[in-house]
Short mmCIF file of C-alpha atoms in Angstrom, two decimals:
data_model
loop_
_atom_site.label_atom_id
_atom_site.label_comp_id
_atom_site.label_asym_id
_atom_site.label_seq_id
_atom_site.Cartn_x
_atom_site.Cartn_y
_atom_site.Cartn_z
CA MET A 791 0.00 0.00 0.00
CA ASN A 792 2.96 2.35 0.59
CA ASP A 793 4.45 1.64 -2.83
CA PRO A 794 1.61 0.70 -5.19
CA LEU A 795 2.27 -0.49 -8.70
CA ILE A 796 1.38 2.09 -11.37
CA SER A 797 0.73 0.87 -14.91
CA VAL A 798 1.65 3.37 -17.63
CA ILE A 799 0.06 2.65 -21.01
CA ILE A 800 1.68 4.22 -24.08
CA PRO A 801 0.25 3.68 -27.60
CA VAL A 802 2.97 3.97 -30.25
CA TYR A 803 2.54 4.60 -33.95
CA ASN A 804 5.46 5.78 -36.11
CA ALA A 805 6.97 7.78 -33.26
CA GLU A 806 10.69 7.23 -33.99
CA ARG A 807 11.49 10.98 -33.68
CA THR A 808 10.05 11.38 -30.17
CA LEU A 809 9.84 7.89 -28.69
CA GLU A 810 13.25 7.74 -27.02
CA ARG A 811 12.63 11.00 -25.14
CA CYS A 812 9.26 9.66 -23.94
CA ILE A 813 10.78 6.38 -22.76
CA CYS A 814 13.64 8.07 -20.93
CA SER A 815 11.28 10.40 -19.07
CA LEU A 816 9.28 7.41 -17.83
CA LEU A 817 12.32 5.36 -16.85
CA ALA A 818 13.58 8.35 -14.82
CA GLN A 819 10.45 8.57 -12.65
CA SER A 820 11.05 8.96 -8.93
CA HIS A 821 8.27 6.43 -8.33
CA ARG A 822 10.03 3.23 -9.33
CA ASN A 823 7.30 0.60 -8.91
CA THR A 824 5.93 0.85 -12.43
CA GLU A 825 5.12 -1.28 -15.43
CA LEU A 826 5.52 0.55 -18.72
CA ILE A 827 3.24 -1.00 -21.32
CA PHE A 828 4.10 0.15 -24.83
CA VAL A 829 1.57 -0.94 -27.44
CA ASN A 830 3.11 -0.83 -30.92
CA ASP A 831 0.12 -0.01 -33.12
CA GLY A 832 1.48 -1.42 -36.38
CA SER A 833 4.33 1.09 -36.74
CA THR A 834 6.13 1.04 -40.10
CA ASP A 835 9.17 3.07 -39.00
CA SER A 836 11.89 2.14 -36.48
CA SER A 837 9.63 2.47 -33.41
CA ALA A 838 9.50 -1.30 -32.80
CA GLY A 839 13.29 -1.55 -32.78
CA ILE A 840 13.60 1.33 -30.33
CA LEU A 841 11.10 -0.30 -27.98
CA LEU A 842 12.85 -3.68 -28.07
CA ARG A 843 16.24 -2.07 -27.40
CA PHE A 844 14.96 -0.41 -24.23
CA ALA A 845 12.96 -3.50 -23.16
CA ARG A 846 16.10 -5.64 -23.18
CA ASN A 847 17.67 -3.34 -20.57
CA ASP A 848 14.76 -2.71 -18.19
CA LYS A 849 12.36 -5.38 -16.98
CA ARG A 850 9.67 -2.76 -16.25
CA ILE A 851 9.10 -2.34 -19.98
CA CYS A 852 6.61 -4.54 -21.78
CA VAL A 853 6.07 -4.29 -25.55
CA LEU A 854 2.82 -5.47 -27.14
CA ASP A 855 2.34 -5.56 -30.90
CA ILE A 856 -0.99 -5.16 -32.68
CA THR A 857 -2.07 -4.41 -36.24
CA ASN A 858 -2.78 -0.74 -36.81
CA SER A 859 -6.13 -0.03 -35.13
CA GLY A 860 -5.89 3.47 -33.70
CA PRO A 861 -4.89 4.82 -30.27
CA GLY A 862 -8.11 3.76 -28.54
CA ILE A 863 -7.76 0.08 -29.39
CA ALA A 864 -4.04 0.26 -28.55
CA ARG A 865 -4.90 1.64 -25.10
CA ASN A 866 -7.50 -1.11 -24.66
CA LYS A 867 -4.76 -3.70 -25.24
CA GLY A 868 -2.75 -2.09 -22.48
CA LEU A 869 -5.77 -2.07 -20.16
CA GLU A 870 -6.22 -5.81 -20.71
CA TYR A 871 -2.60 -6.48 -19.78
CA MET A 872 -2.06 -4.09 -16.85
CA ASN A 873 -1.64 -5.16 -13.22
CA GLY A 874 -1.30 -1.83 -11.41
CA GLU A 875 -3.34 -0.51 -8.52
CA TYR A 876 -3.37 2.72 -10.51
CA PHE A 877 -2.91 3.37 -14.21
CA CYS A 878 -2.30 6.31 -16.52
CA PHE A 879 -1.79 7.06 -20.21
CA VAL A 880 1.10 8.85 -21.89
CA ASP A 881 1.33 9.63 -25.61
CA SER A 882 4.55 8.61 -27.36
CA ASP A 883 5.04 12.17 -28.71
CA ASP A 884 5.06 13.60 -25.18
CA TYR A 885 7.22 13.42 -22.08
CA THR A 886 6.91 14.04 -18.33
CA GLU A 887 8.62 15.54 -15.30
CA GLN A 888 10.57 13.17 -13.07
CA ASP A 889 7.96 13.32 -10.29
CA PHE A 890 4.94 13.02 -12.62
CA LEU A 891 3.80 9.68 -11.15
CA SER A 892 4.80 10.31 -7.53
CA ARG A 893 2.95 13.64 -7.35
CA MET A 894 -0.22 12.18 -8.87
CA LEU A 895 -0.06 9.24 -6.49
CA SER A 896 0.37 11.48 -3.44
CA HIS A 897 -2.68 13.50 -4.47
CA ALA A 898 -4.71 10.32 -4.99
CA VAL A 899 -3.84 9.07 -1.51
CA LEU A 900 -4.19 12.42 0.28
CA HIS A 901 -7.56 13.32 -1.28
CA LYS A 902 -8.87 9.74 -1.62
CA ALA A 903 -9.41 10.55 -5.27
CA ASP A 904 -10.53 8.11 -7.95
CA ILE A 905 -8.89 10.32 -10.60
CA VAL A 906 -6.11 12.87 -10.37
CA GLN A 907 -5.43 15.33 -13.19
CA VAL A 908 -2.24 17.37 -13.32
CA ASP A 909 -1.60 20.44 -15.44
CA HIS A 910 0.62 20.51 -18.54
CA TYR A 911 2.77 22.66 -20.79
CA SER A 912 2.15 22.83 -24.53
CA VAL A 913 5.57 22.71 -26.19
CA THR A 914 7.22 22.42 -29.59
CA GLU A 915 9.20 19.33 -30.56
CA LYS A 916 12.32 21.16 -29.40
CA GLY A 917 10.80 21.74 -25.95
CA GLU A 918 9.99 25.42 -26.37
CA ILE A 919 7.01 26.32 -24.18
CA ILE A 920 4.06 27.68 -26.15
CA SER A 921 1.50 27.93 -23.38
CA GLY A 922 1.24 27.17 -19.71
CA ARG A 923 -1.75 28.90 -18.14
CA LYS A 924 -1.87 28.69 -14.35
CA LEU A 925 -4.86 26.87 -12.87
CA LEU A 926 -5.99 26.60 -9.26
CA PRO A 927 -6.19 23.21 -7.50
CA GLU A 928 -9.66 21.87 -6.82
CA LEU A 929 -11.31 18.75 -5.40
CA LEU A 930 -14.52 17.71 -7.18
CA ARG A 931 -17.06 15.55 -5.36
CA GLY A 932 -19.71 13.56 -7.20
CA SER A 933 -19.90 12.27 -10.77
CA PHE A 934 -22.38 14.88 -12.03
CA ILE A 935 -20.18 17.88 -11.24
CA CYS A 936 -17.28 16.12 -12.99
CA LEU A 937 -19.43 15.37 -16.04
CA GLU A 938 -20.79 18.90 -16.16
CA MET A 939 -17.32 20.45 -16.00
CA PHE A 940 -16.10 18.03 -18.68
CA SER A 941 -19.10 18.73 -20.93
CA GLU A 942 -18.63 22.50 -20.57
CA GLN A 943 -14.99 22.03 -21.61
CA LYS A 944 -13.82 23.68 -18.45
CA ARG A 945 -11.03 22.41 -16.25
CA ILE A 946 -11.26 18.69 -16.98
CA LYS A 947 -9.17 18.06 -20.08
CA ASN A 948 -10.52 16.09 -23.04
CA PHE A 949 -7.38 13.94 -23.14
CA PRO A 950 -6.66 10.69 -21.27
CA TRP A 951 -3.02 11.66 -20.66
CA GLY A 952 -2.02 13.66 -17.59
CA LYS A 953 -4.42 11.73 -15.37
CA LEU A 954 -4.06 8.94 -12.82
CA PHE A 955 -6.93 6.44 -12.51
CA ARG A 956 -7.78 4.03 -9.70
CA SER A 957 -7.83 0.57 -11.29
CA SER A 958 -10.51 -0.88 -9.04
CA LYS A 959 -12.99 1.74 -10.31
CA PHE A 960 -12.22 1.87 -14.03
CA ARG A 961 -10.41 -1.32 -15.06
CA GLU A 962 -13.31 -2.63 -17.17
CA ILE A 963 -14.10 0.57 -19.12
CA ARG A 964 -12.84 0.56 -22.71
CA PHE A 965 -12.24 3.02 -25.54
CA PRO A 966 -14.56 2.78 -28.57
CA ALA A 967 -13.13 1.67 -31.93
CA LEU A 968 -12.73 5.21 -33.27
CA TYR A 969 -9.70 7.08 -34.60
CA LYS A 970 -10.80 10.51 -33.34
CA SER A 971 -12.53 11.66 -30.11
CA GLU A 972 -12.41 8.11 -28.73
CA ASP A 973 -10.90 9.69 -25.62
CA LYS A 974 -14.00 11.88 -25.07
CA VAL A 975 -16.28 8.83 -25.00
CA TYR A 976 -13.90 6.99 -22.68
CA LEU A 977 -13.56 9.88 -20.25
CA PHE A 978 -17.31 10.51 -20.19
CA LYS A 979 -17.90 6.86 -19.23
CA VAL A 980 -15.12 7.00 -16.64
CA LEU A 981 -16.51 10.15 -15.05
CA THR A 982 -19.92 8.52 -14.59
CA GLN A 983 -18.18 6.22 -12.09
CA CYS A 984 -16.02 8.87 -10.41
CA ASN A 985 -16.87 9.94 -6.86
CA ARG A 986 -13.86 12.19 -6.20
CA MET A 987 -11.52 13.86 -8.68
CA TYR A 988 -8.58 16.07 -7.75
CA LEU A 989 -7.39 18.76 -10.19
CA SER A 990 -3.80 19.75 -9.51
CA ASP A 991 -2.13 22.99 -10.54
CA GLN A 992 1.27 21.28 -10.91
CA LYS A 993 2.62 21.25 -14.48
CA LEU A 994 4.13 17.79 -14.81
CA TYR A 995 3.32 16.77 -18.40
CA PHE A 996 4.73 18.15 -21.66
CA TYR A 997 2.27 17.98 -24.53
CA VAL A 998 4.12 18.26 -27.83
CA LEU A 999 2.17 20.08 -30.54
CA GLU A 1000 2.30 18.78 -34.10
CA PRO A 1001 4.62 20.92 -36.24
CA ASN A 1002 2.21 21.17 -39.18
CA SER A 1003 -1.12 21.75 -37.46
CA LEU A 1004 -2.66 23.30 -40.58
CA SER A 1005 -2.62 19.84 -42.19
CA ARG A 1006 -5.61 19.09 -39.94
CA ALA A 1007 -7.65 21.41 -42.15
CA SER A 1008 -7.95 18.78 -44.91
CA PHE A 1009 -10.80 16.28 -44.86
CA SER A 1010 -10.36 12.70 -43.69
CA LEU A 1011 -12.97 9.99 -43.25
CA LYS A 1012 -11.65 9.77 -39.69
CA ASP A 1013 -13.29 13.18 -39.11
CA MET A 1014 -16.61 11.33 -39.08
CA ASP A 1015 -15.46 9.55 -35.91
CA GLU A 1016 -15.67 12.81 -33.97
CA ILE A 1017 -19.36 13.06 -34.84
CA LYS A 1018 -19.92 9.39 -33.95
CA ALA A 1019 -18.29 10.04 -30.58
CA GLY A 1020 -20.51 13.06 -29.95
CA LEU A 1021 -23.62 11.07 -30.87
CA GLU A 1022 -22.64 8.25 -28.51
CA ILE A 1023 -22.14 10.67 -25.61
CA ARG A 1024 -25.38 12.49 -26.52
CA MET A 1025 -27.22 9.17 -26.28
CA LEU A 1026 -25.76 8.57 -22.82
CA CYS A 1027 -26.88 12.05 -21.78
CA THR A 1028 -30.42 11.41 -23.03
CA ARG A 1029 -30.65 8.26 -20.92
CA PHE A 1030 -28.92 9.37 -17.72
CA TYR A 1031 -27.94 13.09 -17.76
CA PRO A 1032 -30.49 15.06 -19.85
CA GLY A 1033 -29.28 18.36 -18.43
CA LEU A 1034 -25.93 17.88 -20.18
CA SER A 1035 -27.38 17.16 -23.62
CA VAL A 1036 -27.14 20.78 -24.80
CA TYR A 1037 -23.34 20.78 -24.54
CA TRP A 1038 -23.04 17.74 -26.76
CA ASP A 1039 -25.57 19.14 -29.22
CA MET A 1040 -23.16 22.05 -29.47
CA PHE A 1041 -20.26 19.68 -30.06
CA ILE A 1042 -22.13 17.65 -32.70
CA THR A 1043 -23.34 20.67 -34.66
CA SER A 1044 -19.93 22.36 -34.67
CA LYS A 1045 -18.13 19.17 -35.73
CA SER A 1046 -20.68 18.31 -38.43
CA ALA A 1047 -20.51 21.86 -39.82
CA LEU A 1048 -16.69 21.87 -39.79
CA THR A 1049 -16.52 18.43 -41.42
CA TYR A 1050 -19.00 19.57 -44.09
CA CYS A 1051 -16.76 22.57 -44.85
CA LYS A 1052 -13.73 20.30 -45.22
CA LEU A 1053 -15.53 17.66 -47.27
CA ILE A 1054 -16.96 20.06 -49.85
CA GLN A 1055 -13.39 20.92 -50.94
CA VAL A 1056 -12.38 17.37 -51.95
CA ASN A 1057 -13.51 14.71 -54.40
CA ILE A 1058 -14.17 11.31 -52.84
CA GLU A 1059 -16.58 8.46 -53.36
CA ASN A 1060 -20.04 8.97 -51.80
CA LYS A 1061 -19.34 12.67 -51.30
CA LYS A 1062 -22.93 13.69 -51.98
CA GLU A 1063 -24.33 11.13 -49.52
CA LEU A 1064 -21.88 12.21 -46.82
CA LEU A 1065 -22.74 15.89 -47.29
CA LEU A 1066 -26.44 15.10 -46.97
CA LEU A 1067 -25.76 13.03 -43.85
CA LEU A 1068 -23.72 15.83 -42.25
CA ALA A 1069 -26.40 18.39 -43.07
CA ARG A 1070 -29.08 16.16 -41.57
CA ILE A 1071 -27.09 15.59 -38.37
CA PHE A 1072 -26.46 19.32 -38.09
CA ASP A 1073 -30.12 20.24 -38.56
CA THR A 1074 -31.27 17.63 -36.04
CA HIS A 1075 -29.08 19.00 -33.25
CA TYR A 1076 -29.04 22.68 -34.17
CA ARG A 1077 -32.33 23.54 -32.46
CA ASN A 1078 -30.83 22.87 -29.01
CA ASN A 1079 -27.96 25.34 -29.36
CA LEU A 1080 -29.58 28.67 -28.52
CA TYR A 1081 -28.95 28.16 -24.80
CA ALA A 1082 -25.23 27.72 -25.42
CA PHE A 1083 -24.87 30.82 -27.66
CA PHE A 1084 -23.46 33.10 -24.98
CA LYS A 1085 -21.16 30.42 -23.56
CA ASN A 1086 -19.10 30.11 -26.72
CA ARG A 1087 -19.95 33.00 -29.00
CA ASN A 1088 -17.31 32.35 -31.67
CA ARG A 1089 -18.41 28.76 -32.17
CA SER A 1090 -22.10 29.75 -32.09
CA LEU A 1091 -21.61 32.43 -34.75
CA PHE A 1092 -20.02 29.82 -37.01
CA ILE A 1093 -22.95 27.45 -36.36
CA LEU A 1094 -25.52 30.19 -36.97
CA LEU A 1095 -23.85 31.17 -40.26
CA PHE A 1096 -23.72 27.53 -41.34
CA HIS A 1097 -27.42 27.12 -40.50
CA CYS A 1098 -28.30 30.11 -42.70
CA HIS A 1099 -26.14 29.19 -45.69
CA LYS A 1100 -24.09 25.98 -45.68
CA ARG A 1101 -22.23 26.37 -48.97
CA PHE A 1102 -21.33 30.01 -48.38
CA THR A 1103 -19.91 29.08 -44.98
CA ALA A 1104 -17.87 26.30 -46.63
CA TRP A 1105 -16.55 28.79 -49.22
CA LEU A 1106 -15.67 31.27 -46.47
CA TYR A 1107 -13.97 28.55 -44.41
CA ARG A 1108 -11.82 27.50 -47.39
CA HIS A 1109 -10.59 31.04 -48.03
CA ILE A 1110 -9.90 31.72 -44.36
CA ILE A 1111 -7.84 28.54 -44.00
CA HIS A 1112 -5.80 29.27 -47.15
CA SER A 1113 -5.05 32.78 -45.93
CA LEU A 1114 -3.48 31.53 -42.68
#
């Protein structure tokens, strides 16, 4: 009980540029009783070789290989294998402070928390700090307040990394088979079972931003997964937390409108059917957004414009993106 095992689950896909830094930061943790579960998600670069080289020299490292299935399924593989009293996730692009695990564990014990979230820095690949806004520590009691704060996109982050979870509470919860926003569905389900969550102001995690973020502006079929995730959470809200539905209506309409704007610029099979589907999803959930207008005015203005004229909004979006 004084030195509990912490399982760290790290999905890896083509991370040869950043993987060694991530591994070294985890091996250097002041809390030594760890199992580091690296799930190689069908990497085609030298990531597998890097993992095996480190695994030969440290028995705490375990390497699991799967065919490429996305980060959610990779994390599920780690959850199946883990043995820790607590567990956490780290992305292979990122790295941590030396006391990342020990600080989270001390908060979990002190506050009897089911989940601990620490703060983070957003950094470049070279480690240059881009942002690091100071947040105040807070203890949340009860699942509904956690879900409400998460749904409002307030202090609870949308990402699984930077959090410590109590295994006895959340061991059986799994990520959906999605390539995008799978973490939102997972965290929503986790928070339904959370009685106490501690939010720390300590910056112990370094989140590395992608160097070419504008590449995200192009359409991918994986963008549809974000809408699927929103619809799944919206269904859970309808059944158990109707007061939170409006926030996920906002998410669904904004994502469907944005995906429509991306899709209209490319030529793919079934484009017309997908555009009609996105428009129908948008129109279905749009009517519930008036309440949220003043909470996120920029997003609501985009949604309102899209509601009035979809193709003009798509044209405007294309020219704004190209001017950046």
